[in-house]
mmCIF file of C-alpha atoms in Angstrom:
data_model
loop_
_atom_site.group_PDB
_atom_site.id
_atom_site.type_symbol
_atom_site.label_atom_id
_atom_site.label_comp_id
_atom_site.label_asym_id
_atom_site.label_seq_id
_atom_site.Cartn_x
_atom_site.Cartn_y
_atom_site.Cartn_z
ATOM 1 C CA MET A 237 31.780 -39.901 73.426
ATOM 2 C CA ASP A 238 31.559 -40.834 69.879
ATOM 3 C CA THR A 239 34.280 -41.060 67.124
ATOM 4 C CA PHE A 240 34.281 -37.961 65.480
ATOM 5 C CA LYS A 241 34.368 -38.432 61.914
ATOM 6 C CA THR A 242 35.023 -36.383 58.835
ATOM 7 C CA PRO A 243 32.015 -35.325 57.144
ATOM 8 C CA LYS A 244 31.966 -36.611 53.242
ATOM 9 C CA ALA A 245 31.784 -33.744 50.764
ATOM 10 C CA LYS A 246 28.835 -34.438 48.815
ATOM 11 C CA ARG A 247 28.892 -35.205 45.414
ATOM 12 C CA PRO A 248 28.390 -32.024 43.269
ATOM 13 C CA ARG A 249 25.508 -32.001 41.103
ATOM 14 C CA LYS A 250 25.967 -32.590 37.442
ATOM 15 C CA SER A 251 25.516 -29.562 35.118
ATOM 16 C CA GLN A 252 22.441 -29.141 32.896
ATOM 17 C CA PHE A 253 24.603 -27.973 29.916
ATOM 18 C CA THR A 254 27.131 -30.137 28.536
ATOM 19 C CA PRO A 255 29.476 -29.456 25.848
ATOM 20 C CA THR A 256 28.351 -29.572 22.045
ATOM 21 C CA LYS A 257 31.356 -30.774 20.715
ATOM 22 C CA GLU A 258 35.186 -30.645 21.300
ATOM 23 C CA GLY A 259 36.367 -27.396 22.842
ATOM 24 C CA ALA A 260 32.472 -26.088 23.789
ATOM 25 C CA THR A 261 32.445 -24.271 27.137
ATOM 26 C CA PRO A 262 30.193 -25.484 29.292
ATOM 27 C CA VAL A 263 28.139 -22.508 31.382
ATOM 28 C CA LYS A 264 25.096 -22.458 33.304
ATOM 29 C CA ILE A 265 22.748 -20.162 31.132
ATOM 30 C CA PRO A 266 19.219 -19.402 33.218
ATOM 31 C CA ALA A 267 15.817 -20.267 31.802
ATOM 32 C CA SER A 268 14.621 -18.091 28.823
ATOM 33 C CA PRO A 269 11.886 -16.402 31.454
ATOM 34 C CA PHE A 270 14.628 -14.765 33.939
ATOM 35 C CA MET A 271 16.481 -13.204 31.172
ATOM 36 C CA GLU A 272 15.674 -9.653 29.219
ATOM 37 C CA LYS A 273 14.635 -10.270 25.773
ATOM 38 C CA LEU A 274 16.415 -8.123 23.468
ATOM 39 C CA GLY A 275 14.917 -9.788 20.040
ATOM 40 C CA TRP A 276 14.487 -12.590 17.662
ATOM 41 C CA GLY A 277 15.613 -13.884 14.180
ATOM 42 C CA THR A 278 14.705 -16.912 12.088
ATOM 43 C CA ALA A 279 13.649 -19.670 15.009
ATOM 44 C CA VAL A 280 16.404 -17.743 17.401
ATOM 45 C CA SER A 281 15.394 -15.175 20.520
ATOM 46 C CA VAL A 282 18.018 -13.225 21.712
ATOM 47 C CA TYR A 283 18.638 -12.320 25.627
ATOM 48 C CA ARG A 284 20.593 -10.229 27.958
ATOM 49 C CA MET A 285 21.927 -12.169 30.918
ATOM 50 C CA GLU A 286 23.075 -10.222 33.708
ATOM 51 C CA ARG A 287 26.013 -11.868 35.524
ATOM 52 C CA SER A 288 26.661 -12.082 39.480
ATOM 53 C CA PRO A 289 29.798 -10.008 40.261
ATOM 54 C CA LYS A 290 32.495 -11.612 41.683
ATOM 55 C CA VAL A 291 34.232 -10.244 44.800
ATOM 56 C CA GLY A 292 36.628 -6.893 43.805
ATOM 57 C CA CYS A 293 35.175 -7.250 39.837
ATOM 58 C CA ILE A 294 32.149 -6.263 38.145
ATOM 59 C CA ARG A 295 31.119 -8.623 35.343
ATOM 60 C CA SER A 296 29.554 -7.168 31.957
ATOM 61 C CA PRO A 297 26.078 -8.755 30.700
ATOM 62 C CA TRP A 298 26.108 -11.437 28.030
ATOM 63 C CA ALA A 299 24.125 -11.640 24.981
ATOM 64 C CA ILE A 300 22.501 -15.277 25.060
ATOM 65 C CA LYS A 301 21.455 -16.430 21.186
ATOM 66 C CA ARG A 302 19.212 -19.445 22.000
ATOM 67 C CA VAL A 303 17.007 -21.808 19.616
ATOM 68 C CA ILE A 304 13.321 -21.442 19.992
ATOM 69 C CA HIS A 305 11.651 -24.732 19.511
ATOM 70 C CA ARG A 306 8.705 -24.233 16.624
ATOM 71 C CA ASN A 307 5.385 -25.483 17.134
ATOM 72 C CA SER A 308 4.783 -27.934 13.659
ATOM 73 C CA THR A 309 1.918 -30.174 12.306
ATOM 74 C CA SER A 310 4.779 -32.732 10.975
ATOM 75 C CA ARG A 311 7.475 -33.887 13.344
ATOM 76 C CA LYS A 312 9.929 -34.320 10.435
ATOM 77 C CA SER A 313 9.600 -30.675 9.165
ATOM 78 C CA ARG A 314 9.928 -29.538 12.676
ATOM 79 C CA ALA A 315 13.069 -31.502 13.297
ATOM 80 C CA SER A 316 14.447 -31.085 9.967
ATOM 81 C CA SER A 317 13.989 -27.068 10.250
ATOM 82 C CA GLY A 318 15.683 -27.269 13.906
ATOM 83 C CA ASN A 319 18.792 -29.139 12.465
ATOM 84 C CA GLU A 320 19.157 -26.419 10.148
ATOM 85 C CA ILE A 321 18.929 -23.683 12.614
ATOM 86 C CA SER A 322 21.195 -25.228 15.181
ATOM 87 C CA GLY A 323 23.490 -26.264 12.344
ATOM 88 C CA ARG A 324 23.741 -22.377 11.551
ATOM 89 C CA LEU A 325 23.851 -21.415 15.279
ATOM 90 C CA CYS A 326 26.861 -24.045 15.523
ATOM 91 C CA LYS A 327 28.565 -22.825 12.451
ATOM 92 C CA GLU A 328 28.455 -19.289 14.149
ATOM 93 C CA ALA A 329 29.916 -20.486 17.108
ATOM 94 C CA GLU A 330 33.045 -22.194 15.526
ATOM 95 C CA ILE A 331 32.847 -18.354 13.080
ATOM 96 C CA LEU A 332 33.187 -16.351 16.125
ATOM 97 C CA LYS A 333 35.348 -18.176 18.074
ATOM 98 C CA SER A 334 38.279 -17.678 15.924
ATOM 99 C CA LEU A 335 37.324 -13.903 15.426
ATOM 100 C CA ASP A 336 39.204 -11.169 17.568
ATOM 101 C CA HIS A 337 38.637 -7.710 16.182
ATOM 102 C CA PRO A 338 37.272 -4.307 18.048
ATOM 103 C CA ASN A 339 34.520 -4.041 15.496
ATOM 104 C CA ILE A 340 33.241 -7.642 15.978
ATOM 105 C CA VAL A 341 31.190 -8.870 18.907
ATOM 106 C CA GLY A 342 33.117 -11.283 21.171
ATOM 107 C CA PHE A 343 32.336 -14.664 21.656
ATOM 108 C CA ARG A 344 31.572 -15.722 25.166
ATOM 109 C CA ALA A 345 30.461 -19.425 25.301
ATOM 110 C CA PHE A 346 28.810 -21.888 23.523
ATOM 111 C CA THR A 347 27.022 -24.860 25.369
ATOM 112 C CA LYS A 348 23.971 -27.142 24.979
ATOM 113 C CA SER A 349 20.739 -27.626 27.100
ATOM 114 C CA VAL A 350 19.297 -30.900 28.483
ATOM 115 C CA ASP A 351 16.330 -30.329 26.192
ATOM 116 C CA GLY A 352 18.531 -30.027 23.142
ATOM 117 C CA ARG A 353 18.938 -26.262 22.314
ATOM 118 C CA PHE A 354 22.110 -24.849 21.227
ATOM 119 C CA THR A 355 22.708 -21.438 23.203
ATOM 120 C CA LEU A 356 25.575 -19.014 22.191
ATOM 121 C CA ALA A 357 26.600 -16.709 24.751
ATOM 122 C CA MET A 358 28.507 -13.388 23.177
ATOM 123 C CA GLU A 359 29.572 -9.615 24.470
ATOM 124 C CA ASP A 360 26.659 -7.511 25.003
ATOM 125 C CA GLY A 361 26.138 -4.843 22.641
ATOM 126 C CA GLN A 362 23.398 -2.770 24.263
ATOM 127 C CA ARG A 363 21.432 -2.114 20.998
ATOM 128 C CA SER A 364 20.634 -3.227 17.396
ATOM 129 C CA LEU A 365 21.538 -0.661 14.814
ATOM 130 C CA LEU A 366 17.655 -1.728 13.369
ATOM 131 C CA SER A 367 16.486 -1.163 17.079
ATOM 132 C CA LEU A 368 17.696 2.327 17.031
ATOM 133 C CA ILE A 369 16.124 3.115 13.442
ATOM 134 C CA GLU A 370 12.702 2.215 14.514
ATOM 135 C CA GLU A 371 13.121 3.892 17.619
ATOM 136 C CA ARG A 372 13.900 7.047 15.644
ATOM 137 C CA LEU A 373 11.286 6.123 13.137
ATOM 138 C CA GLU A 374 8.582 5.860 16.016
ATOM 139 C CA LYS A 375 9.503 9.387 17.476
ATOM 140 C CA VAL A 376 9.367 11.369 13.894
ATOM 141 C CA GLU A 377 5.861 10.085 13.481
ATOM 142 C CA THR A 378 4.291 10.760 17.250
ATOM 143 C CA SER A 379 6.176 13.929 17.093
ATOM 144 C CA LEU A 380 4.286 15.264 13.781
ATOM 145 C CA LEU A 381 0.636 16.047 13.010
ATOM 146 C CA PRO A 382 -0.795 15.781 10.004
ATOM 147 C CA VAL A 383 -0.920 17.814 7.488
ATOM 148 C CA GLY A 384 -3.925 20.269 8.034
ATOM 149 C CA SER A 385 -4.581 19.588 11.692
ATOM 150 C CA HIS A 386 -3.681 21.822 14.320
ATOM 151 C CA ASP A 387 -1.685 21.806 17.484
ATOM 152 C CA ASP A 388 -2.372 23.685 21.029
ATOM 153 C CA SER A 389 -0.930 26.787 19.908
ATOM 154 C CA GLY A 390 -3.118 26.829 16.657
ATOM 155 C CA ASN A 391 0.003 26.207 14.637
ATOM 156 C CA THR A 392 -0.802 24.043 11.221
ATOM 157 C CA GLY A 393 1.314 20.537 11.065
ATOM 158 C CA GLN A 394 3.293 19.607 8.576
ATOM 159 C CA LEU A 395 4.660 15.986 7.658
ATOM 160 C CA VAL A 396 8.294 15.559 7.235
ATOM 161 C CA PRO A 397 9.126 12.696 4.580
ATOM 162 C CA ASP A 398 12.039 11.977 6.476
ATOM 163 C CA MET A 399 14.229 12.593 9.287
ATOM 164 C CA PRO A 400 17.608 10.578 9.008
ATOM 165 C CA PHE A 401 20.407 9.825 11.550
ATOM 166 C CA PRO A 402 23.068 12.842 11.331
ATOM 167 C CA ALA A 403 25.691 12.223 9.139
ATOM 168 C CA TRP A 404 28.459 12.143 12.128
ATOM 169 C CA ALA A 405 26.472 9.297 13.220
ATOM 170 C CA VAL A 406 26.198 7.214 9.641
ATOM 171 C CA LEU A 407 29.758 7.869 8.537
ATOM 172 C CA ARG A 408 30.781 6.255 12.380
ATOM 173 C CA VAL A 409 28.477 3.441 11.634
ATOM 174 C CA ALA A 410 29.770 3.013 7.926
ATOM 175 C CA SER A 411 33.685 3.483 9.158
ATOM 176 C CA GLY A 412 33.635 0.496 11.946
ATOM 177 C CA LEU A 413 31.805 -1.723 9.371
ATOM 178 C CA ALA A 414 34.109 -1.248 6.410
ATOM 179 C CA SER A 415 36.919 -1.976 9.202
ATOM 180 C CA ALA A 416 35.003 -5.138 10.307
ATOM 181 C CA LEU A 417 34.711 -6.219 6.543
ATOM 182 C CA ARG A 418 38.269 -5.491 6.205
ATOM 183 C CA TYR A 419 39.157 -7.799 8.886
ATOM 184 C CA LEU A 420 36.779 -10.479 7.756
ATOM 185 C CA HIS A 421 37.744 -10.354 3.796
ATOM 186 C CA GLU A 422 41.641 -9.921 4.324
ATOM 187 C CA GLU A 423 42.654 -11.610 7.283
ATOM 188 C CA ALA A 424 39.552 -14.493 8.439
ATOM 189 C CA LEU A 425 38.861 -15.179 4.598
ATOM 190 C CA LEU A 426 35.152 -14.669 5.229
ATOM 191 C CA MET A 427 32.518 -13.133 3.924
ATOM 192 C CA HIS A 428 29.858 -12.015 5.984
ATOM 193 C CA GLY A 429 26.998 -12.976 3.942
ATOM 194 C CA ASP A 430 24.263 -10.835 5.665
ATOM 195 C CA MET A 431 24.716 -7.431 6.157
ATOM 196 C CA LYS A 432 22.123 -5.399 7.318
ATOM 197 C CA SER A 433 21.000 -2.893 10.463
ATOM 198 C CA ASP A 434 19.322 -6.153 12.369
ATOM 199 C CA ASN A 435 23.257 -7.388 12.229
ATOM 200 C CA VAL A 436 24.930 -4.085 13.432
ATOM 201 C CA LEU A 437 25.237 -3.751 17.271
ATOM 202 C CA ILE A 438 25.685 0.025 18.621
ATOM 203 C CA LYS A 439 27.187 1.156 22.343
ATOM 204 C CA GLY A 440 26.607 4.436 23.259
ATOM 205 C CA ASP A 441 25.868 7.233 21.337
ATOM 206 C CA PHE A 442 27.627 5.416 18.541
ATOM 207 C CA ASP A 443 31.135 5.228 20.156
ATOM 208 C CA VAL A 444 31.026 1.612 19.296
ATOM 209 C CA VAL A 445 30.225 -0.328 16.166
ATOM 210 C CA LYS A 446 29.942 -3.954 16.039
ATOM 211 C CA LEU A 447 29.139 -6.270 13.589
ATOM 212 C CA CYS A 448 27.226 -9.575 14.579
ATOM 213 C CA ASP A 449 25.164 -12.916 12.804
ATOM 214 C CA PHE A 450 27.488 -14.986 11.279
ATOM 215 C CA GLY A 451 25.588 -17.941 10.526
ATOM 216 C CA VAL A 452 25.447 -17.912 7.019
ATOM 217 C CA SER A 453 28.815 -16.677 6.475
ATOM 218 C CA LEU A 454 30.826 -17.908 3.460
ATOM 219 C CA LYS A 455 34.730 -18.792 3.248
ATOM 220 C CA VAL A 456 36.556 -17.204 0.455
ATOM 221 C CA ASP A 457 39.860 -17.281 -0.563
ATOM 222 C CA LYS A 458 42.839 -15.069 -1.003
ATOM 223 C CA ASN A 459 41.311 -13.457 -4.205
ATOM 224 C CA GLY A 460 38.039 -13.293 -2.391
ATOM 225 C CA GLU A 461 35.934 -15.618 -4.225
ATOM 226 C CA ALA A 462 33.581 -17.905 -2.613
ATOM 227 C CA LEU A 463 34.996 -21.598 -1.985
ATOM 228 C CA ASP A 464 33.618 -24.648 -3.998
ATOM 229 C CA GLY A 465 30.257 -25.532 -2.219
ATOM 230 C CA GLU A 466 29.421 -21.817 -0.002
ATOM 231 C CA GLN A 467 26.421 -20.414 -0.786
ATOM 232 C CA TYR A 468 25.276 -17.098 -0.545
ATOM 233 C CA ILE A 469 21.978 -16.803 1.181
ATOM 234 C CA GLY A 470 21.489 -13.254 2.732
ATOM 235 C CA THR A 471 18.413 -11.618 3.073
ATOM 236 C CA ARG A 472 16.099 -10.587 0.042
ATOM 237 C CA HIS A 473 15.953 -6.939 -0.077
ATOM 238 C CA TRP A 474 19.535 -6.436 0.621
ATOM 239 C CA LEU A 475 20.956 -9.323 -1.578
ATOM 240 C CA PRO A 476 23.291 -7.659 -4.534
ATOM 241 C CA PRO A 477 22.439 -8.129 -7.880
ATOM 242 C CA GLU A 478 25.269 -10.442 -8.812
ATOM 243 C CA VAL A 479 23.884 -13.086 -6.374
ATOM 244 C CA ILE A 480 20.258 -12.533 -7.445
ATOM 245 C CA SER A 481 21.318 -13.003 -11.215
ATOM 246 C CA LEU A 482 23.191 -15.965 -9.835
ATOM 247 C CA GLU A 483 20.240 -17.343 -8.365
ATOM 248 C CA ASP A 484 18.697 -17.137 -12.328
ATOM 249 C CA GLU A 485 21.591 -18.759 -13.728
ATOM 250 C CA GLU A 486 21.548 -21.624 -11.359
ATOM 251 C CA ILE A 487 18.264 -22.450 -12.515
ATOM 252 C CA GLU A 488 19.073 -22.325 -15.858
ATOM 253 C CA TRP A 489 22.252 -24.276 -15.471
ATOM 254 C CA GLU A 490 22.858 -27.820 -17.169
ATOM 255 C CA GLU A 491 25.495 -30.165 -16.593
ATOM 256 C CA GLY A 492 28.204 -29.740 -19.465
ATOM 257 C CA ASP A 493 27.696 -25.471 -19.346
ATOM 258 C CA GLU A 494 30.668 -23.499 -18.368
ATOM 259 C CA PRO A 495 30.794 -23.064 -14.457
ATOM 260 C CA LEU A 496 29.073 -20.244 -12.718
ATOM 261 C CA PRO A 497 30.448 -17.092 -11.837
ATOM 262 C CA LYS A 498 31.562 -17.256 -8.372
ATOM 263 C CA VAL A 499 30.268 -14.151 -5.683
ATOM 264 C CA ASN A 500 33.101 -12.292 -4.055
ATOM 265 C CA THR A 501 33.505 -10.341 -1.144
ATOM 266 C CA GLN A 502 32.497 -7.194 -3.095
ATOM 267 C CA ALA A 503 28.841 -8.851 -2.810
ATOM 268 C CA ASP A 504 29.245 -7.824 1.274
ATOM 269 C CA MET A 505 30.211 -4.016 0.062
ATOM 270 C CA TYR A 506 26.268 -3.636 -1.542
ATOM 271 C CA SER A 507 24.659 -4.854 1.836
ATOM 272 C CA TYR A 508 26.792 -2.525 3.426
ATOM 273 C CA ALA A 509 25.816 0.460 1.253
ATOM 274 C CA LEU A 510 22.112 -0.126 1.461
ATOM 275 C CA THR A 511 23.116 -0.677 5.662
ATOM 276 C CA ALA A 512 24.004 2.658 5.529
ATOM 277 C CA TRP A 513 21.250 3.675 3.093
ATOM 278 C CA GLU A 514 18.728 2.584 6.085
ATOM 279 C CA MET A 515 19.911 4.933 8.603
ATOM 280 C CA LEU A 516 18.817 8.176 5.963
ATOM 281 C CA SER A 517 15.174 6.882 5.103
ATOM 282 C CA LEU A 518 14.815 4.658 8.224
ATOM 283 C CA LYS A 519 13.358 1.756 6.617
ATOM 284 C CA PHE A 520 14.039 -1.237 4.218
ATOM 285 C CA PRO A 521 15.215 -1.201 1.294
ATOM 286 C CA HIS A 522 12.809 -1.499 -1.759
ATOM 287 C CA CYS A 523 10.139 -2.150 0.987
ATOM 288 C CA PRO A 524 6.552 -0.351 0.886
ATOM 289 C CA THR A 525 6.487 2.298 3.871
ATOM 290 C CA THR A 526 2.423 2.859 3.802
ATOM 291 C CA GLU A 527 -0.725 0.520 3.566
ATOM 292 C CA ASP A 528 -1.488 1.724 0.134
ATOM 293 C CA GLU A 529 2.156 1.234 -0.823
ATOM 294 C CA GLU A 530 1.685 -2.431 0.677
ATOM 295 C CA GLU A 531 -1.379 -3.484 -0.984
ATOM 296 C CA GLU A 532 -0.216 -2.011 -4.344
ATOM 297 C CA ASN A 533 3.260 -3.808 -4.217
ATOM 298 C CA ALA A 534 1.052 -6.702 -3.334
ATOM 299 C CA SER A 535 -0.768 -6.788 -6.812
ATOM 300 C CA ASN A 536 2.395 -5.613 -8.507
ATOM 301 C CA SER A 537 5.310 -7.679 -7.180
ATOM 302 C CA PHE A 538 7.050 -8.187 -10.459
ATOM 303 C CA GLU A 539 7.804 -4.574 -10.377
ATOM 304 C CA GLU A 540 9.210 -5.097 -6.938
ATOM 305 C CA ASN A 541 11.373 -7.838 -7.809
ATOM 306 C CA LEU A 542 12.850 -5.668 -10.608
ATOM 307 C CA LEU A 543 14.098 -2.968 -7.833
ATOM 308 C CA LEU A 544 15.929 -5.561 -5.821
ATOM 309 C CA GLY A 545 19.489 -5.316 -6.348
ATOM 310 C CA THR A 546 19.296 -1.481 -7.523
ATOM 311 C CA ARG A 547 20.102 1.500 -5.795
ATOM 312 C CA PRO A 548 17.633 3.143 -3.804
ATOM 313 C CA PRO A 549 16.814 6.636 -4.335
ATOM 314 C CA PHE A 550 18.482 8.995 -1.602
ATOM 315 C CA PRO A 551 15.887 10.854 0.804
ATOM 316 C CA GLU A 552 15.368 14.483 -0.466
ATOM 317 C CA ALA A 553 16.577 16.091 3.049
ATOM 318 C CA CYS A 554 19.977 14.277 2.413
ATOM 319 C CA LEU A 555 20.581 15.484 -0.807
ATOM 320 C CA LYS A 556 19.959 19.082 0.057
ATOM 321 C CA ASP A 557 22.138 18.988 3.489
ATOM 322 C CA PRO A 558 25.670 19.659 2.045
ATOM 323 C CA SER A 559 26.749 17.525 5.302
ATOM 324 C CA TYR A 560 25.446 14.076 3.630
ATOM 325 C CA VAL A 561 27.445 14.515 0.520
ATOM 326 C CA PRO A 562 30.309 11.970 1.937
ATOM 327 C CA VAL A 563 27.984 9.514 3.055
ATOM 328 C CA ILE A 564 26.084 9.838 -0.659
ATOM 329 C CA GLU A 565 29.365 9.598 -2.163
ATOM 330 C CA LEU A 566 29.931 6.314 -0.144
ATOM 331 C CA ILE A 567 26.647 4.940 -0.764
ATOM 332 C CA HIS A 568 26.735 5.902 -4.313
ATOM 333 C CA CYS A 569 29.819 4.048 -4.903
ATOM 334 C CA CYS A 570 29.336 1.233 -2.998
ATOM 335 C CA SER A 571 26.031 0.295 -4.431
ATOM 336 C CA ASP A 572 27.079 0.041 -8.034
ATOM 337 C CA GLU A 573 25.558 -2.838 -9.765
ATOM 338 C CA ASP A 574 28.954 -3.731 -11.269
ATOM 339 C CA PRO A 575 30.550 -5.561 -8.211
ATOM 340 C CA ASP A 576 34.344 -4.780 -9.747
ATOM 341 C CA LYS A 577 33.397 -0.870 -9.751
ATOM 342 C CA ARG A 578 32.778 -0.680 -5.588
ATOM 343 C CA PRO A 579 35.739 0.117 -3.697
ATOM 344 C CA THR A 580 37.281 -3.102 -1.498
ATOM 345 C CA SER A 581 36.463 -3.217 2.217
ATOM 346 C CA GLU A 582 40.473 -1.672 2.213
ATOM 347 C CA GLN A 583 39.642 1.200 -0.073
ATOM 348 C CA ALA A 584 36.496 2.335 2.291
ATOM 349 C CA VAL A 585 38.869 2.233 5.224
ATOM 350 C CA GLU A 586 41.340 4.386 4.077
ATOM 351 C CA TRP A 587 38.983 6.726 2.752
ATOM 352 C CA LEU A 588 36.961 7.100 5.697
ATOM 353 C CA LYS A 589 39.950 8.109 7.781
ATOM 354 C CA LEU A 590 40.325 11.219 5.673
ATOM 355 C CA ILE A 591 36.780 11.888 6.399
ATOM 356 C CA GLU A 592 37.267 11.198 10.066
ATOM 357 C CA ALA A 593 40.469 13.404 9.928
ATOM 358 C CA SER A 594 38.198 16.514 8.623
ATOM 359 C CA GLY A 595 36.234 16.289 11.697
ATOM 360 C CA ALA A 596 33.149 15.135 10.065
ATOM 361 C CA MET A 597 32.621 11.854 12.769
ATOM 362 C CA LYS A 598 32.324 14.653 15.784
ATOM 363 C CA LYS A 599 29.170 15.101 17.281
ATOM 364 C CA THR A 600 29.392 18.683 18.327
ATOM 365 C CA VAL A 601 28.565 21.387 15.679
ATOM 366 C CA GLU A 602 31.552 23.115 17.140
ATOM 367 C CA GLU A 603 34.086 20.372 16.261
ATOM 368 C CA GLN A 604 32.546 20.130 12.947
ATOM 369 C CA GLU A 605 34.851 20.899 10.324
ATOM 370 C CA ASN A 606 34.243 22.968 7.125
ATOM 371 C CA VAL A 607 36.682 21.181 4.769
ATOM 372 C CA MET A 608 36.566 17.634 3.681
ATOM 373 C CA PRO A 609 37.841 15.532 1.060
ATOM 374 C CA ASN A 610 35.272 13.666 -1.480
ATOM 375 C CA ALA A 611 35.362 9.835 -3.228
ATOM 376 C CA ASN A 612 38.419 11.559 -5.076
ATOM 377 C CA GLY A 613 40.025 13.299 -2.855
ATOM 378 C CA VAL A 614 39.361 16.552 -3.696
ATOM 379 C CA GLN A 615 39.073 18.920 -0.923
ATOM 380 C CA THR A 616 35.057 20.369 -0.819
ATOM 381 C CA SER A 617 33.320 23.207 1.078
ATOM 382 C CA GLU A 618 30.619 21.785 3.448
ATOM 383 C CA SER A 619 29.033 22.796 6.323
ATOM 384 C CA PRO A 620 29.240 21.286 9.475
ATOM 385 C CA ALA A 621 27.135 18.049 9.802
ATOM 386 C CA PRO A 622 23.863 18.514 12.667
ATOM 387 C CA SER A 623 24.273 17.051 16.035
#
């Protein structure tokens, strides 16, 4: 009889992912075709990764942000662009790992594949605010008939210029984002630097609001001013006026001139206001919405540039509806061209607490209060917000 030998354990396969640096998390992420694509940004794609459940435990999905390869005629150009995007993703992972706040998307893992692409795994935020805005706009456009046409019942259709989100929804988003900004500005000593609807995540029926995308965030001091070497990048149509002015001053600045003014956390408050404004207008600030406007603006880009850094006009429907008064007051104050006149994130949080206490953030009409404070704390009579 042959002598029994204990079988040797097979050598475990080496993971295809390796930590990018000390502190990185080695984790196996599926190939992109095996995940649901949620969206994309500058040279990055975002997917939803469903995770296998463990015994006695249900595991929530992750949002996966991955650098994508770009085709380029120049290998040097492609490498330079890839290094910049990868650097931003590394920076975002480092920042995100250090943050802990209910209104900021949670860090899950950071790794690198064998082909050199960086991958950031985050808490799944379900939907971006931008996708909700686009979906609402599409429903509005498809449900309306052109002026002069008739539906099956013979009624003449009318074009409605806007169909904003209800006031309670805008206020919930504003409250969650203000809380996130206060944490960043006062505790983490960071400026987000790129506030817009695309960087806001929504769970449920505006039940949870989370801020994401910290790839261009700036470090600030205790006074809220950007540290030396930090550059505000942002996105063009959300740029605050002081950043636009600073860009012009940097072009003309020469050695020996007085130091240029520094951008501070109040820049976030301007972009914060325009993010709330997007929910009212269902469009990007200072952007054309029709082909005619696009053609007109293409031949007159100078006038369009003059609008950047200003407060865009409010939709007429919101100005006529009393339930939007606190929303309009908040946007109006936070989009002031003078950063010193804008409320801080702390002041916005405190004011929104008063609004929430008035019942204006409750969904159903029956739960709405008829009295809510305005920006100066004065009680004003309001009709219930639409559900």
